[in-house]
PDB file of C-alpha atoms in Angstrom:
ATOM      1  CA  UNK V   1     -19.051  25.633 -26.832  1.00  0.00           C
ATOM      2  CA  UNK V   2     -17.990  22.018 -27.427  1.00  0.00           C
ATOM      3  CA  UNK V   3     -15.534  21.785 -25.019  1.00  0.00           C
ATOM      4  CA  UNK V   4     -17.544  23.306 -22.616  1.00  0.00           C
ATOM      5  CA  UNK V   5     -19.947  20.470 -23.602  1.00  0.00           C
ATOM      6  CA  UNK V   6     -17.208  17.838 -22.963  1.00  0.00           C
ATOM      7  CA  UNK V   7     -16.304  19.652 -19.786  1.00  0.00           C
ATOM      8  CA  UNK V   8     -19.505  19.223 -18.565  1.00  0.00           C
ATOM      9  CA  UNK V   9     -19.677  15.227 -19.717  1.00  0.00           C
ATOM     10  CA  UNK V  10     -17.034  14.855 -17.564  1.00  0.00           C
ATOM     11  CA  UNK V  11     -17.737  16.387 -14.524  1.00  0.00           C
ATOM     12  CA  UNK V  12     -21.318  14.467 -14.770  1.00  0.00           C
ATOM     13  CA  UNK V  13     -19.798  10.770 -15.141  1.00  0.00           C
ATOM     14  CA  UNK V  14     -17.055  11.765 -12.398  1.00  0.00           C
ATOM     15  CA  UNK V  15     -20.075  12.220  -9.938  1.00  0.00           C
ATOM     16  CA  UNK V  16     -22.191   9.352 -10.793  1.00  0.00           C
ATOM     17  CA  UNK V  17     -19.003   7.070 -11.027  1.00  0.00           C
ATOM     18  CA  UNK V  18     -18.283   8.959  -7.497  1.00  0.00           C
ATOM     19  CA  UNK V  19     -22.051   8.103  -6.681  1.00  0.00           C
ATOM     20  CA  UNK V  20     -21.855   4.809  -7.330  1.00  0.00           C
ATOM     21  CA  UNK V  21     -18.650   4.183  -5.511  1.00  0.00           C
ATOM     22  CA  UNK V  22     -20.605   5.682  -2.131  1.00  0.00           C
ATOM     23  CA  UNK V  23     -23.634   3.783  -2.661  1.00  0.00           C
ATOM     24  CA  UNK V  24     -21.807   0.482  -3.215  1.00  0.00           C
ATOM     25  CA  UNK V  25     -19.291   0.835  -0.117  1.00  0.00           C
ATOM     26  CA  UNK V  26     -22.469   1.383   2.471  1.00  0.00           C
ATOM     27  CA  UNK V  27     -24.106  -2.126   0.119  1.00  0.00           C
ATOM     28  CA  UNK V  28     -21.440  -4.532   0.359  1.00  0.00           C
ATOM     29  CA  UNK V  29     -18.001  -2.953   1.714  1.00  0.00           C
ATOM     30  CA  UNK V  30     -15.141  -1.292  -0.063  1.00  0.00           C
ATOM     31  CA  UNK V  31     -12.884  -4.620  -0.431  1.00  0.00           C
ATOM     32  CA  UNK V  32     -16.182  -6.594  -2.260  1.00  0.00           C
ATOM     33  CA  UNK V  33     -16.818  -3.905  -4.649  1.00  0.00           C
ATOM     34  CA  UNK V  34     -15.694  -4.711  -8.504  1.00  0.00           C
ATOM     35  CA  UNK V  35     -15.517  -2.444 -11.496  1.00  0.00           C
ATOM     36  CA  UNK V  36     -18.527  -3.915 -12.561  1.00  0.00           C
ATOM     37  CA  UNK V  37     -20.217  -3.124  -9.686  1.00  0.00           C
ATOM     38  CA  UNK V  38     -19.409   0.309 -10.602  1.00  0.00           C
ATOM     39  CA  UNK V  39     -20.010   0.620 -14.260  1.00  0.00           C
ATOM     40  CA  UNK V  40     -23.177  -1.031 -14.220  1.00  0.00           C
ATOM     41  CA  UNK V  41     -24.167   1.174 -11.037  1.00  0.00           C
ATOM     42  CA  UNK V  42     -23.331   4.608 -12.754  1.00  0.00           C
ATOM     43  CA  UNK V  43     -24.895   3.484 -16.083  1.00  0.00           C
ATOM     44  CA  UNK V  44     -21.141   3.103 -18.771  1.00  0.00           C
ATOM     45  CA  UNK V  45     -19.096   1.173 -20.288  1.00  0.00           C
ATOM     46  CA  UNK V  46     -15.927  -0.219 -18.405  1.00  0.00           C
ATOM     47  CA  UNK V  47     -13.757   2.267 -21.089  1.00  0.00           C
ATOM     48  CA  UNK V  48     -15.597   5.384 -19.967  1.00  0.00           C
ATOM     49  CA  UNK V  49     -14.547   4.173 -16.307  1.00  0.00           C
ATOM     50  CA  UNK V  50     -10.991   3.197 -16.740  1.00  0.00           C
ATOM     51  CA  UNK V  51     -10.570   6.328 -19.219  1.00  0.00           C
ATOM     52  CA  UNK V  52     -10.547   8.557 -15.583  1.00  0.00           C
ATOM     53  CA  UNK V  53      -9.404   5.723 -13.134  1.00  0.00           C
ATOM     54  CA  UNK V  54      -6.637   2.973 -13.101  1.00  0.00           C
ATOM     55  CA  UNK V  55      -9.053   0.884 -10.874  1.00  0.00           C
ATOM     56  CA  UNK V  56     -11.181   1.112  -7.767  1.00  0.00           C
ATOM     57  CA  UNK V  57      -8.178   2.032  -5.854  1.00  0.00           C
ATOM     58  CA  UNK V  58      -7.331   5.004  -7.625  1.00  0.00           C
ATOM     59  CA  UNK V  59     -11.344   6.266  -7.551  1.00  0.00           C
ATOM     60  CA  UNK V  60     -11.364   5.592  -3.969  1.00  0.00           C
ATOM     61  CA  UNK V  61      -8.015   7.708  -3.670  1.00  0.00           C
ATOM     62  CA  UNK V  62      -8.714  10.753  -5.959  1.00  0.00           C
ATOM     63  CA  UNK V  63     -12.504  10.831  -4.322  1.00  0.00           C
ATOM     64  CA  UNK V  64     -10.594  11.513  -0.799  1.00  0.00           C
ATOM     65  CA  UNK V  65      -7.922  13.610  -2.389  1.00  0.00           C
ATOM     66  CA  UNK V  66     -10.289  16.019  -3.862  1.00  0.00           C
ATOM     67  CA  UNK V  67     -12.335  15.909  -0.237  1.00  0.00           C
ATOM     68  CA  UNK V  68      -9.308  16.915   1.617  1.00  0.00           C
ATOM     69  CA  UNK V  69      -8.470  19.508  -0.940  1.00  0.00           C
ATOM     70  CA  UNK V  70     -11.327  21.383  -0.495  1.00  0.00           C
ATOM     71  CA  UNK V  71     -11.351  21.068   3.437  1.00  0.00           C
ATOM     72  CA  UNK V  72      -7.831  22.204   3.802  1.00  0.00           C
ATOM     73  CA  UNK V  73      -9.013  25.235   1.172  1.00  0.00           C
ATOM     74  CA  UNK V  74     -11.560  26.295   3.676  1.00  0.00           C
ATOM     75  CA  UNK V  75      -9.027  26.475   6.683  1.00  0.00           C
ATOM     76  CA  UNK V  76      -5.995  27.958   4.527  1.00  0.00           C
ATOM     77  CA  UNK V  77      -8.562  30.946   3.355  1.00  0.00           C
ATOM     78  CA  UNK V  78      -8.890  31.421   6.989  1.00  0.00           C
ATOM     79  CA  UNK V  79      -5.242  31.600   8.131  1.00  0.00           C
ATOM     80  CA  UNK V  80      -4.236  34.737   8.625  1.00  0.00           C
ATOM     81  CA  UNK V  81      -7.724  35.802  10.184  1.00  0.00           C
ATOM     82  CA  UNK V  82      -7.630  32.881  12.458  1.00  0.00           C
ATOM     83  CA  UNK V  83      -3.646  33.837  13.359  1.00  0.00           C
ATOM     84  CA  UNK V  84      -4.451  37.585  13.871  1.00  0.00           C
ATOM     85  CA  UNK V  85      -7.785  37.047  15.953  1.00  0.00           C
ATOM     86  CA  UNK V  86      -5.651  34.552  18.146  1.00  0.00           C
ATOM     87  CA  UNK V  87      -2.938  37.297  18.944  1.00  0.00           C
ATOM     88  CA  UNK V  88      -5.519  39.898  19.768  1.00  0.00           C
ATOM     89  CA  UNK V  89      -6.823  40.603  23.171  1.00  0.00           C
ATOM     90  CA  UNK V  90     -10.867  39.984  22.405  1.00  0.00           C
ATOM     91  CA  UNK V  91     -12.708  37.157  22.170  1.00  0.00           C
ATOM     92  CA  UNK V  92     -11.435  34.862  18.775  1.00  0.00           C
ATOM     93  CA  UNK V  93     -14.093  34.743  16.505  1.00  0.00           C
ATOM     94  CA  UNK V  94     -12.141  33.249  13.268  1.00  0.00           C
ATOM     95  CA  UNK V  95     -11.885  29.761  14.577  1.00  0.00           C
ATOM     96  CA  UNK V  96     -15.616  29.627  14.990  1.00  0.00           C
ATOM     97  CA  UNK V  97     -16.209  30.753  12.099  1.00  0.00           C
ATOM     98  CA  UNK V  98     -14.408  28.840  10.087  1.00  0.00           C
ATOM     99  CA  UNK V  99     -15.267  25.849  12.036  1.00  0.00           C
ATOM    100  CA  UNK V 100     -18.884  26.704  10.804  1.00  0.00           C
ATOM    101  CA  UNK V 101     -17.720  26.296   7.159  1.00  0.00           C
ATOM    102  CA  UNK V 102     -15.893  22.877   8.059  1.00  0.00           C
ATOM    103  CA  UNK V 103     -19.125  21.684   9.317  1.00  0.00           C
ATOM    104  CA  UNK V 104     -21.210  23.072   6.582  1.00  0.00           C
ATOM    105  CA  UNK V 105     -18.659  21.380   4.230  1.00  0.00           C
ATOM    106  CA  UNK V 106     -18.632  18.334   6.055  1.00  0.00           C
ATOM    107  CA  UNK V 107     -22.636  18.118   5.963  1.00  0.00           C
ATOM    108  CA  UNK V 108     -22.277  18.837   2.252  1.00  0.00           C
ATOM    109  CA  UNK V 109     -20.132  15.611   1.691  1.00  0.00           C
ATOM    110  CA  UNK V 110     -21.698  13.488   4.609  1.00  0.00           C
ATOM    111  CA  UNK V 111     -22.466  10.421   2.680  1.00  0.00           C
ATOM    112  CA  UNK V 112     -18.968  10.330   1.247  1.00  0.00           C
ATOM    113  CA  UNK V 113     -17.321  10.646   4.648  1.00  0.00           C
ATOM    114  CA  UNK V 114     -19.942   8.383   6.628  1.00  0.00           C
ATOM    115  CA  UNK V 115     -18.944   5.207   3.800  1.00  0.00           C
ATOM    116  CA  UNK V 116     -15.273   5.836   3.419  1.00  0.00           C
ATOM    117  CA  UNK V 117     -14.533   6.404   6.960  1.00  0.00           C
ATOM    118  CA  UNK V 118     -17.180   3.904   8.190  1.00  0.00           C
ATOM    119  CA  UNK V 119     -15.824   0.164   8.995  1.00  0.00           C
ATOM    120  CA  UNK V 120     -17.167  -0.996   5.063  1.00  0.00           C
ATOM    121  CA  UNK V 121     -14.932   1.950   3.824  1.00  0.00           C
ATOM    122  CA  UNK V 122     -11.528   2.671   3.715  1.00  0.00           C
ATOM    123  CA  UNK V 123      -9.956   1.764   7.183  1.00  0.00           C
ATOM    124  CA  UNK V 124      -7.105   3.794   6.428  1.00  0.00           C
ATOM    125  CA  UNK V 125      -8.575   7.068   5.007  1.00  0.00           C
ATOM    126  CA  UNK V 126      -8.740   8.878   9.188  1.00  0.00           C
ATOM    127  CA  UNK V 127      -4.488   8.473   9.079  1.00  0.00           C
ATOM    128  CA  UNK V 128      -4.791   9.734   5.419  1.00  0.00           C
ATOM    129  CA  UNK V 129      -7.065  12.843   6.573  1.00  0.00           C
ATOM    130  CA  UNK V 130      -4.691  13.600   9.927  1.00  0.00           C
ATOM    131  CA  UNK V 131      -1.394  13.476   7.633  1.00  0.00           C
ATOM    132  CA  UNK V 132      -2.712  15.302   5.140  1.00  0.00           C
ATOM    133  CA  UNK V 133      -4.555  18.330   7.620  1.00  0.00           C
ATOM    134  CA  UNK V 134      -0.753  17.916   9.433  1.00  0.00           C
ATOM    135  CA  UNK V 135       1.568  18.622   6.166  1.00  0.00           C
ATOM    136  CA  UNK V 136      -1.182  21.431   4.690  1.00  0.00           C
ATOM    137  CA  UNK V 137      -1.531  23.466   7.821  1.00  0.00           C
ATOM    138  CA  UNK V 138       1.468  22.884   9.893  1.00  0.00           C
ATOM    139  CA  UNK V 139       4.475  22.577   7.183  1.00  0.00           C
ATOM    140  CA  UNK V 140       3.094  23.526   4.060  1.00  0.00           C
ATOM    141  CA  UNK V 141       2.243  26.949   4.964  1.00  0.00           C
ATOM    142  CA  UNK V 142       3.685  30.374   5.727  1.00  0.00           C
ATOM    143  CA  UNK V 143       1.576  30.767   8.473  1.00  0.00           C
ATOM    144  CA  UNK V 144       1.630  27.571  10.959  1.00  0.00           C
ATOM    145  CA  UNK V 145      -0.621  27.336  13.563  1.00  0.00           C
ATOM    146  CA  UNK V 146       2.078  25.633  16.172  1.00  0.00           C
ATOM    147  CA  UNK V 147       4.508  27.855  17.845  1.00  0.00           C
ATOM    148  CA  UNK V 148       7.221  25.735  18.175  1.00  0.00           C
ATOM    149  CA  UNK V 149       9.357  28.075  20.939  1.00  0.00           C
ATOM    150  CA  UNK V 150       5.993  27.889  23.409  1.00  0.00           C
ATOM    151  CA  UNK V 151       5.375  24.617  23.220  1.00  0.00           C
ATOM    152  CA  UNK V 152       4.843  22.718  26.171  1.00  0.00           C
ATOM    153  CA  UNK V 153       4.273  19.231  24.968  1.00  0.00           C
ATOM    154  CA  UNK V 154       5.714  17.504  21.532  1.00  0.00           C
ATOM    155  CA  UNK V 155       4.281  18.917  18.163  1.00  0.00           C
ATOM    156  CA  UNK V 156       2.998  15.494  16.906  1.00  0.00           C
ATOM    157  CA  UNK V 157       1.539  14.396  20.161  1.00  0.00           C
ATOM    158  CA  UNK V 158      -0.410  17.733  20.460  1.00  0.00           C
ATOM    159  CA  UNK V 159      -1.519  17.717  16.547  1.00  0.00           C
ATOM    160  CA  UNK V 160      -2.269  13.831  16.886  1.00  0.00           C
ATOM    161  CA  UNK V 161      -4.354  14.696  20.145  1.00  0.00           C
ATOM    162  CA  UNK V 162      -6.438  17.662  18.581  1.00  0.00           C
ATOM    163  CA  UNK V 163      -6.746  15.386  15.198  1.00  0.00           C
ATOM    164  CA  UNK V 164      -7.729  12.383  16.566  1.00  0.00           C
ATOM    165  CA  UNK V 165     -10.428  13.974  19.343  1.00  0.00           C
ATOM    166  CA  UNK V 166     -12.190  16.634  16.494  1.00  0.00           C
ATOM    167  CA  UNK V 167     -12.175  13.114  14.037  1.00  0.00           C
ATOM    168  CA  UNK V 168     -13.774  11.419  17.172  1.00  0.00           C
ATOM    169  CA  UNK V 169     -17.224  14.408  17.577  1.00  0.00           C
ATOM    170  CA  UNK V 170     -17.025  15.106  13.268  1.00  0.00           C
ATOM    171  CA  UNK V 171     -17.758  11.015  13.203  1.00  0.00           C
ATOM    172  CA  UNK V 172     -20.198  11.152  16.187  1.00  0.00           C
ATOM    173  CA  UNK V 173     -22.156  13.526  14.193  1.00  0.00           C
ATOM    174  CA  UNK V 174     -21.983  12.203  10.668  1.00  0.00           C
ATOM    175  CA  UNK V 175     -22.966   8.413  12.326  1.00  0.00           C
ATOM    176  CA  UNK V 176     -25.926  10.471  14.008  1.00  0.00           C
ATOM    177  CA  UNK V 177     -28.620  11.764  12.377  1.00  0.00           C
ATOM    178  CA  UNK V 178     -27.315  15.134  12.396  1.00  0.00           C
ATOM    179  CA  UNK V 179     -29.790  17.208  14.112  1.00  0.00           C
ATOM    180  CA  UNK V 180     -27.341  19.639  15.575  1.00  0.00           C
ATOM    181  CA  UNK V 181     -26.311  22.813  12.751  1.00  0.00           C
ATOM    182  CA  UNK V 182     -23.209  23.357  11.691  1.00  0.00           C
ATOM    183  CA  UNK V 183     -23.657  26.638  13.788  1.00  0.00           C
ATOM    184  CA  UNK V 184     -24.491  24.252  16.645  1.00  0.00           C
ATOM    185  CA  UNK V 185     -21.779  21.294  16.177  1.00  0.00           C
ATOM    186  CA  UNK V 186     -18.756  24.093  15.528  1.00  0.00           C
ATOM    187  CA  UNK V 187     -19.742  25.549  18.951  1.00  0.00           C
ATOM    188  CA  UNK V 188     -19.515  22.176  20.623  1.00  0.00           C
ATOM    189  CA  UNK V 189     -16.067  21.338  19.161  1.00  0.00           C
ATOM    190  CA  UNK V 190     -15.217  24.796  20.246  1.00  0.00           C
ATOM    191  CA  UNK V 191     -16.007  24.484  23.527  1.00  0.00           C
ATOM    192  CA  UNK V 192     -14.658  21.263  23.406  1.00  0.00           C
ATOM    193  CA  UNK V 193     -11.437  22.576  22.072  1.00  0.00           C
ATOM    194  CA  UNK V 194     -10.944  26.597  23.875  1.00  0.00           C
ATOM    195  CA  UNK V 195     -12.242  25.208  27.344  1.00  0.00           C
ATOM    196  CA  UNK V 196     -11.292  21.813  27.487  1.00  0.00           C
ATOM    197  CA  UNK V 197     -13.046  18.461  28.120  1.00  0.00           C
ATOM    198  CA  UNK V 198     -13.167  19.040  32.363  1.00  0.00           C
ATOM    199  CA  UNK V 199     -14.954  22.509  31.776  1.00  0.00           C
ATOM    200  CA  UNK V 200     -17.332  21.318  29.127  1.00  0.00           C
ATOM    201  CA  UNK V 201     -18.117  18.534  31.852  1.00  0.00           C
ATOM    202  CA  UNK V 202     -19.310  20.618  34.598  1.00  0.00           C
ATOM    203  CA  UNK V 203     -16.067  19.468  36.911  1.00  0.00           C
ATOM    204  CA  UNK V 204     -14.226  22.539  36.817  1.00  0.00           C
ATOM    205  CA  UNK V 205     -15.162  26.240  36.003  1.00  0.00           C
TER     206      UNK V 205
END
């Protein structure tokens, strides 16, 4: 029962020292936030912080670790669905549905991801999140999602091009004030994605 206790102390000063961190990037910017700044924010002592944490750095770096954990859990649970719905002859449903949970994930951490990718955040953390989405779904795994024999264009020019355009509507949205669903926003980005940009604009059919 005690450790479950402890376990539970943890997890709580985690999230307010994860709290903090958030509230203090969208105050004052990333690169002006101190220790301090954080331990007097979450309510402890500088040894509680630096008992989970090196220094700002390594919060700021575990915080978008565990984010893109959990993201790339949501699409690996969905591989072989997503791979066998693409081969079939209907109309793929897996990709929409699993871009529903990515949204609904998203939404779930959209204060995190609207301070550390915002321009008082962490100006690297988008070439983090591509790099990381890159070696977890298209090396890491038995079931890639590029077929490198019917290619038609480079690998890292098509997975830099998908990347970069999805980063471009998931920030539209989270800078927004989000009154589209995740239902809604995954069939956007779907369209965006299945049809293409010239269909979704009404200049070809």
């Amino acid at each position: 029962m005690r450790e479950t206790s402890t376990d539970l102390r943890i997890i709580r000063t985690k999230e307010s020292i994860r709290e903090a961190l958030i509230d203090l990037i969208e105050e004052k910017g990333f690169e002006a936030v101190t220790v301090k700044d954080i331990t007097t924010k979450a309510r402890i002592n500088r040894g509680t912080f630096y008992a989970h944490y090196q220094d700002k750095y390594d919060l700021i770096a575990k915080c978008q670790e565990e984010f893109m954990i959990g993201l790339s859990q949501i699409v690996k649970q969905n591989l072989v669905n997503i791979i066998a719905d693409l081969d079939s002859n209907v109309s793929p449903t897996a990709p929409f549905t699993v871009m529903v949970s990515i949204f609904e994930y998203l939404n779930l951490n959209r204060k995190f991801m609207r301070a550390v990718s915002g321009p008082k955040g962490d100006l690297n953390f988008l070439t983090k999140l591509k790099d990381f989405m890159w070696n977890t779904l298209f090396v890491r795994n038995e079931f890639p999602l590029i077929r490198q024999e019917t290619l038609l264009v480079p690998s890292e020019y098509l997975v830099s091009y998908i990347a970069s355009a999805h980063m471009g509507v998931v920030q539209q949205w989270l800078n927004g004030d989000g009154k589209e669903s995740p239902e809604e926003m995954a069939l956007i980005l779907s369209t965006l994605t299945v049809k293409g940009p010239f269909v979704a604009a009404g200049l070809k059919k």
